[in-house]
mmCIF file of C-alpha atoms in Angstrom:
data_model
loop_
_atom_site.group_PDB
_atom_site.id
_atom_site.type_symbol
_atom_site.label_atom_id
_atom_site.label_comp_id
_atom_site.label_asym_id
_atom_site.label_seq_id
_atom_site.Cartn_x
_atom_site.Cartn_y
_atom_site.Cartn_z
ATOM 1 C CA MET W 1 0.128 -0.199 -0.142
ATOM 2 C CA THR W 2 1.290 3.603 -0.808
ATOM 3 C CA PRO W 3 0.218 6.528 1.713
ATOM 4 C CA ALA W 4 -1.391 9.464 0.374
ATOM 5 C CA PRO W 5 0.966 12.012 -0.865
ATOM 6 C CA LEU W 6 2.782 14.380 1.656
ATOM 7 C CA VAL W 7 2.106 11.796 4.317
ATOM 8 C CA LEU W 8 5.410 10.525 4.638
ATOM 9 C CA ASP W 9 6.922 13.959 4.094
ATOM 10 C CA GLY W 10 4.820 15.030 7.137
ATOM 11 C CA LEU W 11 5.946 12.271 9.123
ATOM 12 C CA ILE W 12 9.756 13.083 8.342
ATOM 13 C CA VAL W 13 9.243 16.738 9.246
ATOM 14 C CA GLY W 14 7.631 15.428 12.621
ATOM 15 C CA ALA W 15 10.583 13.030 13.101
ATOM 16 C CA MET W 16 13.155 15.658 12.773
ATOM 17 C CA LEU W 17 11.240 18.386 14.939
ATOM 18 C CA PHE W 18 11.070 15.446 17.629
ATOM 19 C CA ALA W 19 14.887 14.635 17.274
ATOM 20 C CA ILE W 20 15.982 18.379 17.536
ATOM 21 C CA GLY W 21 13.779 18.663 20.585
ATOM 22 C CA LEU W 22 15.433 15.757 22.255
ATOM 23 C CA VAL W 23 18.956 16.937 21.390
ATOM 24 C CA GLY W 24 18.073 20.416 22.983
ATOM 25 C CA ILE W 25 16.237 18.804 26.025
ATOM 26 C CA LEU W 26 19.578 16.594 26.352
ATOM 27 C CA ALA W 27 22.139 19.206 25.925
ATOM 28 C CA ARG W 28 21.209 22.906 27.020
ATOM 29 C CA ARG W 29 21.352 23.786 30.482
ATOM 30 C CA ASN W 30 18.725 26.690 30.674
ATOM 31 C CA LEU W 31 15.386 25.395 31.999
ATOM 32 C CA ILE W 32 13.499 27.865 29.962
ATOM 33 C CA VAL W 33 15.433 26.374 26.707
ATOM 34 C CA MET W 34 14.782 23.322 28.008
ATOM 35 C CA PHE W 35 11.160 23.621 28.094
ATOM 36 C CA LEU W 36 11.313 25.201 24.583
ATOM 37 C CA SER W 37 12.896 21.970 23.342
ATOM 38 C CA ALA W 38 9.931 19.859 24.681
ATOM 39 C CA GLU W 39 7.551 21.965 23.253
ATOM 40 C CA LEU W 40 9.340 21.225 19.859
ATOM 41 C CA MET W 41 8.850 17.572 20.418
ATOM 42 C CA LEU W 42 5.218 18.156 21.196
ATOM 43 C CA GLN W 43 5.090 19.939 17.883
ATOM 44 C CA GLY W 44 6.675 17.145 16.049
ATOM 45 C CA VAL W 45 4.393 14.684 17.374
ATOM 46 C CA SER W 46 1.539 16.900 16.275
ATOM 47 C CA VAL W 47 2.799 17.147 12.673
ATOM 48 C CA SER W 48 3.001 13.118 12.752
ATOM 49 C CA LEU W 49 -0.305 12.782 14.194
ATOM 50 C CA VAL W 50 -2.140 15.308 11.643
ATOM 51 C CA ALA W 51 -0.056 13.103 8.661
ATOM 52 C CA TRP W 52 -1.344 9.765 9.932
ATOM 53 C CA SER W 53 -5.154 11.312 10.161
ATOM 54 C CA ARG W 54 -4.688 12.195 6.617
ATOM 55 C CA HIS W 55 -3.391 8.816 5.629
ATOM 56 C CA HIS W 56 -6.385 7.178 7.049
ATOM 57 C CA GLY W 57 -8.811 10.054 6.224
ATOM 58 C CA ASP W 58 -10.441 10.344 9.908
ATOM 59 C CA TRP W 59 -10.267 12.887 12.434
ATOM 60 C CA GLY W 60 -8.701 10.947 15.075
ATOM 61 C CA GLY W 61 -5.210 12.739 14.757
ATOM 62 C CA HIS W 62 -6.922 16.265 14.758
ATOM 63 C CA ILE W 63 -8.794 15.725 17.964
ATOM 64 C CA LEU W 64 -5.771 14.339 19.423
ATOM 65 C CA VAL W 65 -3.482 17.247 18.622
ATOM 66 C CA ILE W 66 -6.684 19.626 20.041
ATOM 67 C CA PHE W 67 -5.882 17.760 23.378
ATOM 68 C CA VAL W 68 -1.961 17.880 22.879
ATOM 69 C CA LEU W 69 -2.622 21.849 22.908
ATOM 70 C CA THR W 70 -4.724 21.578 25.707
ATOM 71 C CA VAL W 71 -2.018 19.693 27.842
ATOM 72 C CA ALA W 72 0.796 21.635 26.755
ATOM 73 C CA ALA W 73 -0.978 24.781 27.724
ATOM 74 C CA CYS W 74 -1.484 23.473 31.282
ATOM 75 C CA GLU W 75 2.133 22.012 31.275
ATOM 76 C CA ALA W 76 3.509 25.084 30.488
ATOM 77 C CA ALA W 77 1.691 26.973 33.131
ATOM 78 C CA ILE W 78 2.711 24.497 35.714
ATOM 79 C CA ALA W 79 6.200 24.125 34.259
ATOM 80 C CA LEU W 80 6.793 27.876 34.481
ATOM 81 C CA VAL W 81 5.724 28.366 38.056
ATOM 82 C CA PHE W 82 8.208 25.597 39.168
ATOM 83 C CA VAL W 83 10.956 27.425 37.141
ATOM 84 C CA LEU W 84 9.925 30.466 39.035
ATOM 85 C CA GLN W 85 10.252 28.921 42.248
ATOM 86 C CA ALA W 86 13.610 27.027 41.079
ATOM 87 C CA PHE W 87 15.011 30.622 40.065
ATOM 88 C CA ALA W 88 13.770 32.207 43.558
ATOM 89 C CA ARG W 89 15.750 29.599 45.342
ATOM 90 C CA THR W 90 19.077 29.460 43.828
ATOM 91 C CA GLY W 91 18.949 32.694 41.695
ATOM 92 C CA ARG W 92 19.704 30.903 38.474
ATOM 93 C CA LEU W 93 17.876 29.397 35.780
ATOM 94 C CA ASP W 94 20.675 26.865 35.226
ATOM 95 C CA ALA W 95 19.650 23.130 35.428
ATOM 96 C CA ALA W 96 23.012 22.023 37.067
ATOM 97 C CA ALA W 97 22.091 24.368 40.157
ATOM 98 C CA TRP W 98 20.225 21.444 41.345
ATOM 99 C CA GLN W 99 22.717 18.708 40.696
ATOM 100 C CA SER W 100 22.477 17.707 44.371
ATOM 101 C CA LEU W 101 19.437 15.842 43.660
ATOM 102 C CA ARG W 102 21.622 13.380 41.120
ATOM 103 C CA GLU W 103 22.508 10.045 41.866
ATOM 104 C CA SER W 104 24.972 9.785 44.409
ATOM 105 C CA ASN W 105 27.393 7.596 42.183
ATOM 106 C CA LEU W 106 27.316 10.146 39.255
ATOM 107 C CA PRO W 107 30.095 12.614 38.799
ATOM 108 C CA ARG W 108 29.722 16.217 39.818
ATOM 109 C CA VAL W 109 29.194 19.185 36.906
ATOM 110 C CA VAL W 110 32.028 21.070 37.300
ATOM 111 C CA ASP W 111 32.086 24.344 35.546
ATOM 112 C CA ARG W 112 35.232 25.227 33.935
ATOM 113 C CA GLU W 113 36.340 28.829 33.175
ATOM 114 C CA LEU W 114 35.323 30.371 29.885
ATOM 115 C CA PRO W 115 37.272 31.806 27.461
ATOM 116 C CA PRO W 116 35.933 35.266 26.497
ATOM 117 C CA GLY W 117 33.358 35.010 23.885
ATOM 118 C CA ASP W 118 32.474 37.504 20.944
ATOM 119 C CA ALA W 119 28.854 37.658 22.203
ATOM 120 C CA VAL W 120 27.339 37.992 19.115
ATOM 121 C CA ASP W 121 24.197 36.979 20.592
ATOM 122 C CA MET W 122 24.410 40.076 22.929
ATOM 123 C CA LYS W 123 24.120 42.834 20.007
ATOM 124 C CA PHE W 124 20.721 44.167 20.308
ATOM 125 C CA PRO W 125 19.204 46.154 17.765
ATOM 126 C CA THR W 126 19.067 49.885 17.997
ATOM 127 C CA LEU W 127 17.213 52.852 16.513
ATOM 128 C CA THR W 128 19.182 55.332 14.165
ATOM 129 C CA PRO W 129 18.953 58.570 15.519
ATOM 130 C CA ALA W 130 17.304 60.850 13.381
ATOM 131 C CA GLY W 131 16.795 64.829 13.343
ATOM 132 C CA VAL W 132 18.469 67.251 15.692
ATOM 133 C CA GLU W 133 18.433 67.034 19.573
ATOM 134 C CA PRO W 134 16.724 70.328 20.662
ATOM 135 C CA ALA W 135 18.580 72.485 23.165
ATOM 136 C CA ILE W 136 16.826 72.367 26.564
ATOM 137 C CA ASP W 137 17.555 74.516 29.449
ATOM 138 C CA GLU W 138 18.064 71.921 32.176
ATOM 139 C CA ALA W 139 16.862 74.063 35.209
ATOM 140 C CA ALA W 140 13.810 75.150 33.343
ATOM 141 C CA HIS W 141 13.086 71.657 32.056
ATOM 142 C CA LEU W 142 12.964 70.700 36.020
ATOM 143 C CA GLN W 143 11.192 73.460 37.338
ATOM 144 C CA ARG W 144 8.389 73.981 34.784
ATOM 145 C CA GLU W 145 5.187 75.220 36.083
ATOM 146 C CA HIS W 146 2.811 73.657 33.867
ATOM 147 C CA VAL W 147 3.199 69.757 32.838
ATOM 148 C CA MET Z 1 16.066 -2.927 -5.960
ATOM 149 C CA GLN Z 2 18.545 -3.921 -3.503
ATOM 150 C CA ASP Z 3 21.099 -1.500 -4.834
ATOM 151 C CA GLY Z 4 18.512 1.302 -4.698
ATOM 152 C CA ILE Z 5 17.483 0.572 -1.260
ATOM 153 C CA SER Z 6 21.403 0.248 0.150
ATOM 154 C CA ALA Z 7 22.332 3.500 -1.852
ATOM 155 C CA THR Z 8 19.261 5.272 0.250
ATOM 156 C CA GLY Z 9 20.404 3.797 3.163
ATOM 157 C CA SER Z 10 23.711 5.089 2.962
ATOM 158 C CA LEU Z 11 22.709 8.359 1.659
ATOM 159 C CA LEU Z 12 20.587 8.720 4.642
ATOM 160 C CA ALA Z 13 23.443 7.746 7.008
ATOM 161 C CA VAL Z 14 25.647 10.340 5.564
ATOM 162 C CA ALA Z 15 22.664 12.958 5.979
ATOM 163 C CA VAL Z 16 21.949 11.781 9.796
ATOM 164 C CA GLY Z 17 25.781 12.178 10.313
ATOM 165 C CA CYS Z 18 25.964 15.667 8.748
ATOM 166 C CA ALA Z 19 23.179 16.758 10.848
ATOM 167 C CA ALA Z 20 24.698 15.356 14.059
ATOM 168 C CA ALA Z 21 28.257 16.885 13.206
ATOM 169 C CA SER Z 22 26.419 20.424 12.515
ATOM 170 C CA VAL Z 23 24.132 20.177 15.545
ATOM 171 C CA TRP Z 24 27.602 19.483 17.761
ATOM 172 C CA LEU Z 25 29.263 22.248 16.104
ATOM 173 C CA LEU Z 26 26.485 24.445 16.740
ATOM 174 C CA LEU Z 27 26.001 23.614 20.307
ATOM 175 C CA PRO Z 28 27.460 26.223 22.846
ATOM 176 C CA ARG Z 29 30.857 24.416 24.157
ATOM 177 C CA GLY Z 30 32.345 27.237 25.830
ATOM 178 C CA GLU Z 31 34.775 28.218 23.420
ATOM 179 C CA SER Z 32 36.383 31.209 23.019
ATOM 180 C CA GLY Z 33 35.136 33.723 20.658
ATOM 181 C CA ALA Z 34 37.261 33.359 17.671
ATOM 182 C CA ARG Z 35 36.797 29.536 17.531
ATOM 183 C CA GLU Z 36 33.025 29.586 18.264
ATOM 184 C CA TYR Z 37 32.636 31.802 15.424
ATOM 185 C CA SER Z 38 34.290 29.616 12.808
ATOM 186 C CA SER Z 39 32.699 26.541 14.291
ATOM 187 C CA ARG Z 40 29.187 27.948 14.156
ATOM 188 C CA ARG Z 41 29.758 28.993 10.571
ATOM 189 C CA PHE Z 42 31.313 25.489 9.549
ATOM 190 C CA GLY Z 43 28.155 24.048 11.726
ATOM 191 C CA THR Z 44 25.812 26.010 9.598
ATOM 192 C CA LEU Z 45 27.500 25.052 6.201
ATOM 193 C CA LEU Z 46 27.220 21.304 7.301
ATOM 194 C CA GLY Z 47 23.764 21.600 8.502
ATOM 195 C CA ILE Z 48 22.854 22.934 4.751
ATOM 196 C CA VAL Z 49 24.299 19.979 3.338
ATOM 197 C CA ALA Z 50 22.884 17.616 5.734
ATOM 198 C CA LEU Z 51 19.304 19.347 4.742
ATOM 199 C CA THR Z 52 20.276 18.774 1.055
ATOM 200 C CA LEU Z 53 20.873 15.386 1.460
ATOM 201 C CA PHE Z 54 17.527 14.584 3.517
ATOM 202 C CA VAL Z 55 15.566 16.443 0.715
ATOM 203 C CA ALA Z 56 17.346 14.102 -2.096
ATOM 204 C CA THR Z 57 16.867 11.097 0.260
ATOM 205 C CA GLY Z 58 12.972 11.802 0.987
ATOM 206 C CA HIS Z 59 12.512 12.303 -2.505
ATOM 207 C CA ARG Z 60 13.563 8.897 -3.067
ATOM 208 C CA LEU Z 61 11.588 7.606 -0.046
ATOM 209 C CA GLY Z 62 8.569 9.262 -0.821
ATOM 210 C CA GLY Z 63 8.500 12.238 -2.864
ATOM 211 C CA ILE Z 64 9.594 15.525 -0.931
ATOM 212 C CA GLY Z 65 9.355 18.425 -3.550
ATOM 213 C CA GLU Z 66 6.295 17.298 -4.953
ATOM 214 C CA GLU Z 67 4.534 20.177 -3.036
ATOM 215 C CA ALA Z 68 7.141 23.184 -3.155
ATOM 216 C CA THR Z 69 4.851 24.910 -0.330
ATOM 217 C CA PHE Z 70 5.230 22.164 2.067
ATOM 218 C CA LEU Z 71 9.088 22.094 1.327
ATOM 219 C CA VAL Z 72 9.355 25.921 2.030
ATOM 220 C CA VAL Z 73 7.488 25.739 5.306
ATOM 221 C CA ALA Z 74 8.960 22.481 6.233
ATOM 222 C CA LEU Z 75 12.409 24.149 6.009
ATOM 223 C CA VAL Z 76 11.112 27.072 8.006
ATOM 224 C CA ALA Z 77 9.925 24.767 10.699
ATOM 225 C CA VAL Z 78 13.262 22.645 10.854
ATOM 226 C CA VAL Z 79 15.912 25.505 10.684
ATOM 227 C CA GLY Z 80 13.654 27.674 13.333
ATOM 228 C CA GLY Z 81 13.696 24.415 15.606
ATOM 229 C CA ALA Z 82 17.379 23.882 15.294
ATOM 230 C CA ALA Z 83 18.280 27.527 15.624
ATOM 231 C CA THR Z 84 15.972 27.121 18.880
ATOM 232 C CA VAL Z 85 18.246 24.326 20.297
ATOM 233 C CA VAL Z 86 21.747 25.969 19.439
ATOM 234 C CA THR Z 87 21.177 29.662 19.898
ATOM 235 C CA ARG Z 88 23.137 30.859 22.894
ATOM 236 C CA SER Z 89 20.783 33.505 24.463
ATOM 237 C CA PRO Z 90 17.355 32.234 25.372
ATOM 238 C CA VAL Z 91 15.656 35.304 24.639
ATOM 239 C CA TYR Z 92 16.836 34.761 20.774
ATOM 240 C CA SER Z 93 15.861 30.978 21.519
ATOM 241 C CA ALA Z 94 12.335 31.711 22.224
ATOM 242 C CA ILE Z 95 12.044 34.115 19.154
ATOM 243 C CA TRP Z 96 13.483 31.511 16.835
ATOM 244 C CA PHE Z 97 10.978 29.039 18.627
ATOM 245 C CA ALA Z 98 7.986 31.335 17.481
ATOM 246 C CA LEU Z 99 9.633 31.249 14.074
ATOM 247 C CA ALA Z 100 9.569 27.058 14.178
ATOM 248 C CA VAL Z 101 6.052 27.355 15.368
ATOM 249 C CA ALA Z 102 5.096 29.375 12.242
ATOM 250 C CA GLY Z 103 6.417 26.919 10.085
ATOM 251 C CA VAL Z 104 4.817 24.052 11.802
ATOM 252 C CA ALA Z 105 1.519 25.741 11.708
ATOM 253 C CA GLY Z 106 2.296 25.959 7.827
ATOM 254 C CA VAL Z 107 3.037 22.258 7.614
ATOM 255 C CA LEU Z 108 -0.311 21.633 9.237
ATOM 256 C CA LEU Z 109 -2.134 23.670 6.976
ATOM 257 C CA VAL Z 110 -0.661 21.965 3.848
ATOM 258 C CA LEU Z 111 -1.712 18.804 5.660
ATOM 259 C CA GLY Z 112 -5.192 19.974 5.356
ATOM 260 C CA ALA Z 113 -5.616 20.819 9.299
ATOM 261 C CA GLN Z 114 -6.650 24.475 8.845
ATOM 262 C CA PHE Z 115 -8.046 24.800 12.053
ATOM 263 C CA LEU Z 116 -5.203 22.917 13.776
ATOM 264 C CA GLY Z 117 -2.403 25.355 11.977
ATOM 265 C CA VAL Z 118 -4.592 28.577 13.322
ATOM 266 C CA ALA Z 119 -4.889 27.181 16.862
ATOM 267 C CA THR Z 120 -1.212 26.457 17.057
ATOM 268 C CA ILE Z 121 -0.049 29.856 16.258
ATOM 269 C CA VAL Z 122 -2.780 31.157 18.580
ATOM 270 C CA VAL Z 123 -1.928 29.153 21.616
ATOM 271 C CA TYR Z 124 1.978 28.593 21.014
ATOM 272 C CA ALA Z 125 3.340 32.101 19.482
ATOM 273 C CA GLY Z 126 0.302 33.961 21.158
ATOM 274 C CA ALA Z 127 0.125 32.514 24.554
ATOM 275 C CA ILE Z 128 2.767 30.151 25.518
ATOM 276 C CA LEU Z 129 5.696 31.721 24.191
ATOM 277 C CA VAL Z 130 4.551 34.979 25.640
ATOM 278 C CA MET Z 131 4.319 33.566 28.974
ATOM 279 C CA PHE Z 132 8.012 31.874 28.477
ATOM 280 C CA LEU Z 133 9.045 35.391 27.557
ATOM 281 C CA PHE Z 134 7.682 36.989 30.589
ATOM 282 C CA VAL Z 135 9.279 34.307 32.646
ATOM 283 C CA LEU Z 136 12.812 34.978 30.678
ATOM 284 C CA MET Z 137 12.592 38.704 31.477
ATOM 285 C CA LEU Z 138 11.664 38.380 35.064
ATOM 286 C CA ALA Z 139 14.473 35.964 35.921
ATOM 287 C CA GLN Z 140 17.281 36.608 33.631
ATOM 288 C CA PRO Z 141 17.101 40.436 32.436
ATOM 289 C CA THR Z 142 20.833 40.730 31.597
ATOM 290 C CA GLY Z 143 20.785 38.193 28.973
ATOM 291 C CA MET Z 144 23.038 35.327 28.495
ATOM 292 C CA ALA Z 145 24.538 33.692 31.189
ATOM 293 C CA ALA Z 146 27.578 31.629 31.623
ATOM 294 C CA TYR Z 147 25.566 28.473 31.711
ATOM 295 C CA ASP Z 148 24.222 29.271 28.354
ATOM 296 C CA ARG Z 149 27.661 29.217 26.800
ATOM 297 C CA VAL Z 150 27.978 25.158 27.717
ATOM 298 C CA SER Z 151 25.960 22.278 27.261
ATOM 299 C CA ASN Z 152 25.641 18.906 28.853
ATOM 300 C CA GLU Z 153 27.418 16.511 26.668
ATOM 301 C CA PRO Z 154 27.339 17.847 23.311
ATOM 302 C CA LEU Z 155 28.383 15.123 21.377
ATOM 303 C CA LEU Z 156 26.337 12.408 23.003
ATOM 304 C CA SER Z 157 23.454 14.360 22.577
ATOM 305 C CA ALA Z 158 23.859 15.315 19.128
ATOM 306 C CA VAL Z 159 24.517 11.521 18.275
ATOM 307 C CA ALA Z 160 21.561 10.309 20.348
ATOM 308 C CA GLY Z 161 19.383 12.899 18.336
ATOM 309 C CA ALA Z 162 20.786 11.578 15.095
ATOM 310 C CA VAL Z 163 20.398 7.816 15.813
ATOM 311 C CA LEU Z 164 16.659 8.366 16.642
ATOM 312 C CA LEU Z 165 15.970 10.583 13.488
ATOM 313 C CA GLY Z 166 17.828 7.954 11.256
ATOM 314 C CA LEU Z 167 15.839 5.168 12.609
ATOM 315 C CA LEU Z 168 12.549 6.935 12.530
ATOM 316 C CA THR Z 169 13.352 7.988 8.805
ATOM 317 C CA LEU Z 170 14.144 4.444 7.965
ATOM 318 C CA PHE Z 171 10.908 3.331 9.383
ATOM 319 C CA ILE Z 172 8.907 5.588 7.749
ATOM 320 C CA GLY Z 173 10.609 4.941 4.274
ATOM 321 C CA ARG Z 174 9.863 1.557 4.721
ATOM 322 C CA LEU Z 175 5.792 2.448 5.026
ATOM 323 C CA SER Z 176 6.197 3.414 1.045
ATOM 324 C CA ALA Z 177 8.296 0.436 0.012
ATOM 325 C CA GLY Z 178 5.902 -2.668 -0.520
ATOM 326 C CA PRO Z 179 3.292 -3.806 1.658
ATOM 327 C CA ALA Z 180 2.601 -2.226 5.335
ATOM 328 C CA THR Z 181 4.717 -4.163 7.772
ATOM 329 C CA CYS Z 182 4.072 -2.175 10.800
ATOM 330 C CA CYS Z 183 0.415 -2.764 11.652
ATOM 331 C CA ALA Z 184 -3.091 -3.875 11.141
ATOM 332 C CA VAL Z 185 -4.450 -1.399 8.912
ATOM 333 C CA PRO Z 186 -7.977 -0.482 8.892
ATOM 334 C CA SER Z 187 -10.410 -1.296 6.037
ATOM 335 C CA LYS Z 188 -11.206 2.164 5.480
ATOM 336 C CA ALA Z 189 -7.631 3.150 5.067
ATOM 337 C CA LYS Z 190 -6.923 0.147 2.795
ATOM 338 C CA ALA Z 191 -9.991 1.379 0.690
ATOM 339 C CA LEU Z 192 -8.558 4.882 0.692
ATOM 340 C CA ALA Z 193 -5.089 3.268 -0.067
ATOM 341 C CA GLY Z 194 -6.791 1.683 -3.207
ATOM 342 C CA SER Z 195 -8.323 5.197 -4.662
ATOM 343 C CA THR Z 196 -6.173 7.037 -6.862
ATOM 344 C CA THR Z 197 -7.139 10.701 -6.212
ATOM 345 C CA PRO Z 198 -4.096 12.621 -6.388
ATOM 346 C CA VAL Z 199 -4.815 15.347 -3.842
ATOM 347 C CA ALA Z 200 -6.619 13.760 -0.980
ATOM 348 C CA PRO Z 201 -7.748 10.623 0.134
ATOM 349 C CA SER Z 202 -11.574 10.766 -0.503
ATOM 350 C CA PRO Z 203 -13.872 9.388 2.229
ATOM 351 C CA PRO Z 204 -16.192 6.452 1.452
ATOM 352 C CA ALA Z 205 -19.246 7.032 0.062
ATOM 353 C CA ASP Z 206 -21.085 5.925 3.548
ATOM 354 C CA SER Z 207 -18.836 8.264 5.336
ATOM 355 C CA THR Z 208 -20.181 10.525 8.363
ATOM 356 C CA GLY Z 209 -18.094 13.277 7.229
ATOM 357 C CA SER Z 210 -14.598 12.394 8.115
ATOM 358 C CA ASP Z 211 -12.562 14.139 5.319
ATOM 359 C CA PRO Z 212 -9.745 16.304 6.687
ATOM 360 C CA LEU Z 213 -10.185 18.328 3.336
ATOM 361 C CA ALA Z 214 -13.492 19.129 3.134
ATOM 362 C CA ALA Z 215 -14.884 22.543 2.659
ATOM 363 C CA ASP Z 216 -16.664 22.736 6.163
ATOM 364 C CA HIS Z 217 -13.676 21.413 7.679
ATOM 365 C CA VAL Z 218 -14.200 22.843 10.651
ATOM 366 C CA ALA Z 219 -17.648 22.473 11.361
ATOM 367 C CA ARG Z 220 -17.041 18.935 11.093
ATOM 368 C CA LEU Z 221 -14.176 19.137 13.109
ATOM 369 C CA GLY Z 222 -16.403 20.720 15.867
ATOM 370 C CA GLY Z 223 -18.955 18.209 15.562
ATOM 371 C CA GLU Z 224 -16.531 15.264 15.937
ATOM 372 C CA LEU Z 225 -15.055 17.081 18.914
ATOM 373 C CA PHE Z 226 -18.435 17.866 20.694
ATOM 374 C CA GLY Z 227 -20.073 14.662 19.674
ATOM 375 C CA ARG Z 228 -17.877 11.806 19.932
ATOM 376 C CA HIS Z 229 -15.263 13.245 22.311
ATOM 377 C CA LEU Z 230 -17.605 15.304 24.554
ATOM 378 C CA LEU Z 231 -16.450 13.566 27.902
ATOM 379 C CA ALA Z 232 -12.492 13.955 26.789
ATOM 380 C CA VAL Z 233 -13.426 18.012 26.470
ATOM 381 C CA GLU Z 234 -15.009 18.060 29.711
ATOM 382 C CA ALA Z 235 -12.066 16.266 31.242
ATOM 383 C CA ALA Z 236 -9.721 18.824 29.456
ATOM 384 C CA GLY Z 237 -11.770 21.708 31.127
ATOM 385 C CA VAL Z 238 -11.126 20.205 34.384
ATOM 386 C CA LEU Z 239 -7.315 19.811 33.569
ATOM 387 C CA LEU Z 240 -7.214 23.426 32.915
ATOM 388 C CA LEU Z 241 -8.761 24.580 35.768
ATOM 389 C CA VAL Z 242 -6.935 22.452 38.297
ATOM 390 C CA SER Z 243 -3.637 23.353 36.605
ATOM 391 C CA LEU Z 244 -4.594 27.093 36.731
ATOM 392 C CA ILE Z 245 -5.390 26.696 40.837
ATOM 393 C CA GLY Z 246 -2.340 24.356 40.980
ATOM 394 C CA SER Z 247 0.069 26.972 39.588
ATOM 395 C CA ILE Z 248 -1.518 29.782 41.666
ATOM 396 C CA ALA Z 249 -1.236 27.878 44.836
ATOM 397 C CA ILE Z 250 2.399 26.737 43.958
ATOM 398 C CA VAL Z 251 3.331 30.407 43.225
ATOM 399 C CA SER Z 252 1.615 32.011 46.045
ATOM 400 C CA ARG Z 253 3.807 29.731 48.650
ATOM 401 C CA THR Z 254 7.234 32.124 48.437
ATOM 402 C CA PRO Z 255 10.226 30.220 49.319
ATOM 403 C CA ALA Z 256 11.144 33.159 51.442
ATOM 404 C CA GLU Z 257 8.196 31.989 53.973
ATOM 405 C CA ASP Z 258 10.950 29.314 55.464
ATOM 406 C CA GLY Z 259 13.690 31.539 55.075
ATOM 407 C CA ALA Z 260 15.448 29.018 52.716
ATOM 408 C CA GLY Z 261 15.202 30.927 49.684
ATOM 409 C CA LEU Z 262 16.528 34.040 50.992
ATOM 410 C CA VAL Z 263 19.853 32.087 52.503
ATOM 411 C CA ALA Z 264 20.235 30.389 49.198
ATOM 412 C CA ARG Z 265 20.082 33.428 47.164
ATOM 413 C CA ARG Z 266 22.537 35.156 49.281
ATOM 414 C CA ALA Z 267 24.998 32.544 49.539
ATOM 415 C CA GLY Z 268 24.793 31.939 45.846
ATOM 416 C CA PRO Z 269 27.029 32.999 42.974
#
């Protein structure tokens, strides 16, 4: 049997999103980025479910994706509350800040000294200044009579 | 036949290997600025190579490239997802995730799920992502931290993802070759597979309106949701209410109550 067109492609895209999310949740240490990766895995599953729904020509996958959306919203609310509480206790969004919860036979995560980065990600967009800055009398500006 | 399958398999292996190497190069590994820049550039190049190989493999497996629209939105989704995972700054990560959600919504639209495409944008990009950004701004207003520049086991993670992706793709590719080997297929789907309609599987004549591509798609979806699955809808409503109450209950118990939080914060980094 051959599946309907685009079903296989949808399944492959879903698998790619799922694998990317898995890598993110395994590798990254920021709690927020880990949750974004989990949401990415849910998206991959949603794409797969819709593809299967198309293959079988019924509504099952669509209905299931609606419930996946609902559960994802609940999960995000609860998870963000936990992240906030964790941040309030440690002052960091670092998953390794909770490594005292690890198994006793596992090695400790030790942060090494980081070489200086070029901070490419920290360049934020700015607006180009336009026009001429008006001359403002500082004393008059601070003590004007009307607002 | 055997040669074709093995060639596709080796092409798939190369593609998956390139993807793993690309993700490993792109993941933060705490390198110095210049090395990081060059490895990121090389990783992006390798990622493009992997995606191209994947498109070629998928063409042999089932026919990616039939629909140019699907290809574009799928590329947006996958590239956005990969950038979400490898970007250092978590704020940029969240914004890349919004792009990935837009791509996924496009994929859902092309696959015939109109309502779900729109609902995904509304729920994810509109609500969940904004919540994530609120928490980020609240907790980490200075942007990137030291722990955003290093990963846990980047090599092992990339290899694990690549192995999973390769196995899934092989399994999916087997669906198109030969008879179904995975599971018992319902008779309705067999009837659909027999039909030769090019666009969508047309429903059987006695269908109760289960065609995802019909014109009154949303009305039928609503009928199905509030008809057959009414109890599940009620349960989902209860779940939403419970999670709302639970999150309020958890967040209103501040850690400062027992003093441990304040102590930990003062002693912290």
